[in-house]
């Protein structure tokens, strides 16, 4: 009986030897395959291709904008996989599913995964002042490459797609940001513009008034203006511009200026009235005018122009006692310039001016004082 069993076993082995060998080979291949897959999965993975870089702006002043959201999600996914978090839970974590916080043991694994990638950094350099054709480097750095699921590596990309920048000449700047003058020939004020962002285009000159036709003014561009140009895709090598004053009208050509001058004679008579003790003799000498801008002379806002017209007088003052003295004064008015170019002669809108409290005896000193205040001699035909 025993010999029969041995025979049957030998017969079974002989019959199925090939099958057993084949089965053993399959198992071996499967084991080796699993080992290879496990080895592959345990190796750090490349994420540099996931870094998205967009180039924006203008050639020479471009910027590299990096969208790290996609690559950060990839890094988290790889870390979660390495610590054994299921695919279902990974999807929930990446989507911000709040229910993930209630799953037992998941928080510990998440913390473990976060520690694995805490030393991973992604840098893009350079990111500013780029021009087409420049090379930008994307670098993935890993502090603990032996444990991290992320592979340290780098790649380079070429900058492209930046817009061409527009070059502005001096004439371009003056055309786009014109300088104007307010007032009249000899007493005009300069009006400087702001750019689209509200920056001053030109530096304020040392003198802002008393400009005449034919004057040439050198204005320096502000740094703020030139920097703001770059944001619009423009630049200029111009540092200063030259502006010529022209087309200013004369105060003498104002339609009702003669009446304004006549008002000065009426004013001095009201201020120096004769009495039983004192008499005055007045002689009109010269008439002067100047202008002022009452609000925001340097800005683009609407301005109100005032015209000052005064007359100098020689005054002889005699006392009843026989004493007398001679001195010089000026009197006049400040007028608002109306939209039609005439003076507002409404007495409610006129403001008298003069030096009735001082009595200079040298007319040249009085004239010099007026000229220092911006007055110019006015001659009306």
Coordinates of C-alpha atoms in Angstrom, one line a residue:
X1 CA 0.0 0.0 0.0
X2 CA 2.8 2.3 0.9
X3 CA 4.6 1.6 -2.3
X4 CA 1.5 2.3 -4.2
X5 CA 1.2 5.8 -2.5
X6 CA 4.8 6.6 -3.3
X7 CA 4.1 5.6 -6.9
X8 CA 1.1 7.8 -7.1
X9 CA 3.0 10.8 -5.6
X10 CA 5.8 10.3 -8.1
X11 CA 3.3 10.0 -10.8
X12 CA 1.6 13.2 -9.7
X13 CA 4.9 15.1 -9.5
X14 CA 5.9 13.9 -12.9
X15 CA 2.6 14.8 -14.4
X16 CA 2.4 18.3 -12.9
X17 CA 6.1 19.2 -12.7
X18 CA 5.9 21.6 -15.6
X19 CA 2.8 23.3 -14.1
X20 CA 4.4 23.6 -10.7
X21 CA 7.6 25.1 -12.3
X22 CA 5.5 27.5 -14.3
X23 CA 3.5 28.5 -11.3
X24 CA 6.6 29.1 -9.3
X25 CA 8.0 31.3 -12.1
X26 CA 4.9 33.4 -12.1
X27 CA 5.0 33.9 -8.4
X28 CA 8.7 34.9 -8.6
X29 CA 8.0 37.3 -11.4
X30 CA 5.2 38.8 -9.4
X31 CA 7.3 39.2 -6.4
X32 CA 10.1 40.8 -8.4
X33 CA 7.6 43.1 -10.1
X34 CA 6.2 44.2 -6.8
X35 CA 9.7 44.9 -5.6
X36 CA 10.4 47.0 -8.7
X37 CA 7.2 48.9 -8.4
X38 CA 7.8 49.5 -4.7
X39 CA 11.3 50.7 -5.5
X40 CA 10.0 53.0 -8.3
X41 CA 7.3 54.4 -6.0
X42 CA 9.8 55.0 -3.3
X43 CA 12.0 57.2 -5.5
X44 CA 11.7 61.0 -5.4
X45 CA 9.5 62.3 -8.1
X46 CA 10.1 65.3 -10.4
X47 CA 7.8 68.3 -10.0
X48 CA 9.7 70.9 -11.8
X49 CA 7.4 70.5 -14.9
X50 CA 4.4 71.4 -12.8
X51 CA 5.8 75.0 -12.1
X52 CA 3.8 77.4 -14.3
X53 CA 5.6 80.6 -15.3
X54 CA 3.9 83.5 -17.2
X55 CA 5.8 86.4 -18.7
X56 CA 4.0 89.7 -18.6
X57 CA 4.9 93.4 -19.3
X58 CA 7.3 95.0 -21.8
X59 CA 10.6 94.0 -23.3
X60 CA 13.4 95.0 -20.9
X61 CA 11.0 95.5 -18.0
X62 CA 9.0 92.2 -18.0
X63 CA 8.1 90.2 -15.0
X64 CA 7.9 86.4 -14.4
X65 CA 4.7 85.5 -12.6
X66 CA 4.7 82.1 -11.0
X67 CA 1.6 80.0 -10.3
X68 CA 2.6 77.6 -7.6
X69 CA -0.8 76.2 -6.8
X70 CA -0.6 73.3 -9.2
X71 CA 2.9 72.2 -8.1
X72 CA 2.1 72.6 -4.4
X73 CA -0.9 70.3 -4.9
X74 CA 1.4 67.8 -6.6
X75 CA 3.9 67.9 -3.8
X76 CA 1.2 67.4 -1.2
X77 CA -0.2 64.5 -3.2
X78 CA 3.2 62.7 -3.3
X79 CA 3.7 63.3 0.4
X80 CA 0.3 61.9 1.2
X81 CA 0.9 58.8 -1.0
X82 CA 4.3 58.2 0.7
X83 CA 2.8 58.0 4.2
X84 CA 0.0 55.6 3.0
X85 CA -3.0 57.9 2.8
X86 CA -5.7 56.5 0.5
X87 CA -6.5 58.1 -2.8
X88 CA -10.0 58.9 -1.6
X89 CA -8.7 60.8 1.4
X90 CA -6.1 62.5 -0.7
X91 CA -8.8 64.0 -3.0
X92 CA -10.7 65.2 0.1
X93 CA -7.6 66.8 1.6
X94 CA -6.6 68.6 -1.7
X95 CA -10.2 69.9 -2.2
X96 CA -10.4 71.2 1.4
X97 CA -13.1 68.8 2.5
X98 CA -13.7 69.6 6.2
X99 CA -15.0 66.1 6.9
X100 CA -11.4 64.8 6.6
X101 CA -10.7 66.3 10.0
X102 CA -13.0 63.7 11.7
X103 CA -11.3 60.6 10.2
X104 CA -9.3 58.8 12.9
X105 CA -5.6 58.7 12.5
X106 CA -5.6 60.8 9.4
X107 CA -4.3 64.0 11.1
X108 CA -1.2 62.2 12.3
X109 CA -0.4 61.0 8.8
X110 CA -1.0 64.4 7.3
X111 CA 1.4 65.9 9.8
X112 CA 3.9 63.2 8.9
X113 CA 3.5 64.1 5.2
X114 CA 3.9 67.8 5.9
X115 CA 7.2 67.1 7.7
X116 CA 8.5 65.2 4.7
X117 CA 8.1 68.2 2.4
X118 CA 8.7 71.0 4.8
X119 CA 12.2 71.5 3.4
X120 CA 11.0 71.7 -0.2
X121 CA 11.3 75.1 -1.9
X122 CA 10.8 76.3 -5.4
X123 CA 12.6 79.4 -6.7
X124 CA 12.3 81.2 -10.0
X125 CA 15.1 83.6 -10.9
X126 CA 15.2 86.3 -12.2
X127 CA 11.7 87.5 -12.1
X128 CA 12.0 91.3 -12.9
X129 CA 13.4 93.5 -15.6
X130 CA 13.2 90.7 -18.2
X131 CA 13.7 91.0 -21.9
X132 CA 12.8 88.5 -24.6
X133 CA 15.4 85.9 -25.0
X134 CA 16.6 86.0 -21.3
X135 CA 17.0 82.7 -19.5
X136 CA 14.9 82.1 -16.3
X137 CA 15.9 79.2 -14.0
X138 CA 13.3 77.2 -12.0
X139 CA 15.0 75.4 -9.1
X140 CA 13.5 72.8 -6.8
X141 CA 15.5 72.5 -3.6
X142 CA 15.0 69.7 -1.0
X143 CA 16.6 69.8 2.5
X144 CA 16.2 66.1 3.2
X145 CA 16.4 64.3 -0.2
X146 CA 16.9 60.9 1.4
X147 CA 13.4 61.0 2.9
X148 CA 11.5 63.5 0.7
X149 CA 9.2 62.2 -2.0
X150 CA 10.4 65.2 -4.1
X151 CA 13.4 65.2 -6.5
X152 CA 15.8 68.2 -6.3
X153 CA 16.3 69.5 -9.8
X154 CA 16.2 72.6 -12.0
X155 CA 15.4 73.6 -15.5
X156 CA 15.7 76.7 -17.6
X157 CA 13.2 78.4 -19.9
X158 CA 13.5 81.3 -22.4
X159 CA 11.6 84.5 -21.9
X160 CA 9.2 85.3 -24.7
X161 CA 6.0 87.2 -25.5
X162 CA 6.9 90.5 -23.9
X163 CA 5.5 93.5 -25.7
X164 CA 7.8 96.0 -27.4
X165 CA 8.3 99.3 -25.4
X166 CA 7.5 102.7 -27.0
X167 CA 10.3 105.3 -27.0
X168 CA 9.2 108.9 -26.3
X169 CA 11.1 111.9 -27.7
X170 CA 11.0 115.4 -26.3
X171 CA 8.3 116.4 -28.8
X172 CA 6.3 113.3 -27.8
X173 CA 6.3 114.3 -24.2
X174 CA 5.4 117.9 -24.8
X175 CA 2.6 116.8 -27.1
X176 CA 1.2 114.3 -24.6
X177 CA 1.8 116.4 -21.5
X178 CA 1.6 120.0 -22.7
X179 CA 2.8 123.0 -20.6
X180 CA 0.6 126.0 -20.6
X181 CA 0.7 129.6 -19.3
X182 CA -2.0 131.5 -17.5
X183 CA -2.2 135.3 -17.5
X184 CA -0.8 138.0 -19.7
X185 CA 2.5 138.8 -21.4
X186 CA 5.0 139.8 -18.8
X187 CA 3.1 138.5 -15.8
X188 CA 2.0 135.0 -16.8
X189 CA 2.1 131.9 -14.6
X190 CA 3.2 128.4 -15.7
X191 CA 0.7 125.6 -15.5
X192 CA 2.3 122.1 -15.2
X193 CA 0.4 118.9 -16.0
X194 CA 0.1 115.6 -14.0
X195 CA 0.3 112.2 -15.7
X196 CA -2.4 109.6 -15.7
X197 CA -1.5 108.3 -12.3
X198 CA -1.4 111.8 -10.8
X199 CA 2.4 112.2 -10.7
X200 CA 3.9 115.5 -11.6
X201 CA 5.5 115.3 -15.1
X202 CA 7.9 118.2 -14.6
X203 CA 9.7 119.5 -11.6
X204 CA 8.5 122.9 -10.4
X205 CA 10.8 125.7 -11.8
X206 CA 12.4 128.2 -9.5
X207 CA 10.1 130.9 -10.8
X208 CA 6.4 130.3 -11.5
X209 CA 5.3 133.7 -12.6
X210 CA 6.2 136.9 -14.6
X211 CA 6.7 135.0 -17.9
X212 CA 6.8 136.8 -21.2
X213 CA 6.4 135.9 -24.8
X214 CA 9.7 134.5 -26.1
X215 CA 10.9 133.2 -22.8
X216 CA 12.4 129.8 -22.9
X217 CA 12.1 127.5 -19.9
X218 CA 14.0 124.3 -19.2
X219 CA 11.9 121.8 -17.3
X220 CA 13.3 118.6 -15.7
X221 CA 11.2 115.4 -15.9
X222 CA 10.4 113.8 -12.5
X223 CA 11.6 110.3 -11.6
X224 CA 8.1 109.4 -10.6
X225 CA 6.8 110.2 -14.0
X226 CA 9.5 108.3 -15.8
X227 CA 8.9 105.2 -13.6
X228 CA 5.2 105.4 -14.3
X229 CA 5.8 105.5 -18.0
X230 CA 7.3 102.0 -17.8
X231 CA 4.0 100.6 -16.5
X232 CA 2.4 101.9 -19.7
X233 CA 5.0 100.3 -21.9
X234 CA 6.8 103.6 -22.6
X235 CA 10.2 105.0 -21.7
X236 CA 12.3 108.1 -22.5
X237 CA 15.9 109.0 -22.5
X238 CA 14.9 112.7 -22.2
X239 CA 15.9 114.4 -19.0
X240 CA 14.8 117.9 -19.7
X241 CA 12.5 119.6 -22.1
X242 CA 12.5 123.2 -23.3
X243 CA 9.3 125.2 -23.6
X244 CA 8.9 128.6 -25.3
X245 CA 6.3 131.0 -24.1
X246 CA 4.1 132.3 -26.8
X247 CA 0.7 133.7 -27.7
X248 CA 0.2 135.5 -24.4
X249 CA -2.2 138.5 -24.6
X250 CA -1.4 142.0 -23.3
X251 CA -3.1 143.4 -20.2
X252 CA -3.4 146.6 -22.2
X253 CA -5.6 144.8 -24.7
X254 CA -8.3 143.9 -22.1
X255 CA -11.5 145.6 -23.3
X256 CA -12.3 147.5 -20.1
X257 CA -8.7 148.1 -18.7
X258 CA -9.0 151.9 -19.1
X259 CA -12.0 152.0 -16.8
X260 CA -10.0 150.0 -14.3
X261 CA -7.2 152.5 -14.4
X262 CA -9.7 155.3 -14.0
X263 CA -10.9 153.6 -10.8
X264 CA -7.5 154.2 -9.3
X265 CA -7.9 157.9 -9.6
X266 CA -11.2 157.7 -7.8
X267 CA -9.8 155.5 -5.1
X268 CA -6.9 157.8 -4.2
X269 CA -9.2 160.8 -4.0
X270 CA -11.4 158.8 -1.5
X271 CA -8.4 157.9 0.6
X272 CA -6.8 161.4 0.5
X273 CA -9.7 163.7 1.0
X274 CA -9.0 167.4 1.7
X275 CA -10.1 168.8 5.1
X276 CA -10.0 172.1 6.8
X277 CA -6.5 171.3 8.1
X278 CA -5.0 169.3 5.3
X279 CA -5.0 169.5 1.5
X280 CA -3.6 167.0 -1.0
X281 CA -2.4 167.5 -4.5
X282 CA -1.9 164.2 -6.5
X283 CA -0.2 163.5 -9.7
X284 CA -0.5 160.2 -11.5
X285 CA 2.9 158.8 -12.6
X286 CA 2.9 155.2 -13.8
X287 CA 0.5 152.3 -14.0
X288 CA 1.5 148.7 -13.2
X289 CA -0.2 145.4 -13.6
X290 CA 0.4 141.8 -12.5
X291 CA -1.6 138.6 -12.4
X292 CA -2.1 135.8 -10.0
X293 CA -3.7 132.4 -10.1
X294 CA -5.7 131.9 -6.9
X295 CA -5.9 128.0 -6.9
X296 CA -3.7 125.2 -8.0
X297 CA -1.5 127.1 -10.5
X298 CA 0.6 123.9 -11.0
X299 CA -2.3 121.5 -11.5
X300 CA -4.7 120.5 -14.2
X301 CA -7.7 121.8 -12.3
X302 CA -9.5 124.9 -13.3
X303 CA -7.8 128.1 -12.1
X304 CA -9.2 131.6 -11.3
X305 CA -7.0 134.4 -12.6
X306 CA -6.8 137.7 -10.8
X307 CA -5.4 140.9 -12.3
X308 CA -3.9 143.6 -10.1
X309 CA -3.8 147.1 -11.6
X310 CA -2.2 150.0 -9.6
X311 CA -1.1 153.5 -10.3
X312 CA 1.8 155.3 -8.6
X313 CA 1.2 158.9 -7.4
X314 CA 3.2 161.8 -6.3
X315 CA 1.4 163.3 -3.3
X316 CA 2.0 166.8 -1.9
X317 CA 0.4 167.2 1.5
X318 CA 0.0 170.7 2.9
X319 CA -1.0 171.6 6.4
X320 CA -3.0 174.6 7.5
X321 CA 0.0 175.6 9.5
X322 CA 2.0 176.0 6.3
X323 CA 4.0 172.8 6.6
X324 CA 4.2 170.5 3.6
X325 CA 5.7 167.2 2.5
X326 CA 6.0 165.3 -0.7
X327 CA 5.9 161.5 -0.9
X328 CA 4.8 158.7 -3.2
X329 CA 2.1 156.1 -3.0
X330 CA 0.3 153.5 -5.1
X331 CA -3.4 152.6 -5.2
X332 CA -5.4 150.2 -7.2
X333 CA -7.6 147.1 -7.3
X334 CA -7.5 143.4 -7.6
X335 CA -10.0 142.2 -10.3
X336 CA -11.2 138.8 -11.3
X337 CA -10.8 137.9 -14.9
X338 CA -14.1 136.9 -16.4
X339 CA -14.5 134.0 -18.9
X340 CA -14.9 136.5 -21.8
X341 CA -11.5 138.0 -21.0
X342 CA -12.7 141.2 -19.5
X343 CA -12.3 142.4 -15.9
X344 CA -15.1 142.0 -13.4
X345 CA -15.7 145.7 -12.4
X346 CA -18.5 144.9 -10.0
X347 CA -17.5 146.7 -6.8
X348 CA -18.6 143.8 -4.7
X349 CA -15.9 141.7 -6.4
X350 CA -13.1 144.3 -6.3
X351 CA -10.5 144.5 -3.6
X352 CA -8.6 147.7 -3.0
X353 CA -4.8 147.7 -2.5
X354 CA -2.2 150.4 -1.8
X355 CA 0.4 151.7 0.6
X356 CA -1.4 154.5 2.3
X357 CA 0.3 153.8 5.6
X358 CA 3.8 154.4 4.3
X359 CA 5.1 157.5 2.7
X360 CA 8.3 156.8 0.8
X361 CA 10.0 159.9 -0.5
X362 CA 12.0 158.2 -3.2
X363 CA 9.8 157.1 -6.1
X364 CA 12.5 154.8 -7.5
X365 CA 12.3 152.7 -4.3
X366 CA 8.5 152.5 -4.7
X367 CA 8.9 151.4 -8.3
X368 CA 11.5 148.8 -7.3
X369 CA 9.2 147.4 -4.7
X370 CA 6.4 146.9 -7.2
X371 CA 8.6 145.3 -9.7
X372 CA 10.0 142.9 -7.0
X373 CA 6.3 141.9 -6.4
X374 CA 5.9 140.9 -10.0
X375 CA 4.4 144.1 -11.4
X376 CA 5.1 145.3 -14.9
X377 CA 4.6 148.7 -16.2
X378 CA 1.4 149.0 -18.1
X379 CA 1.0 151.4 -21.1
X380 CA -2.5 151.8 -22.6
X381 CA -2.9 153.7 -25.9

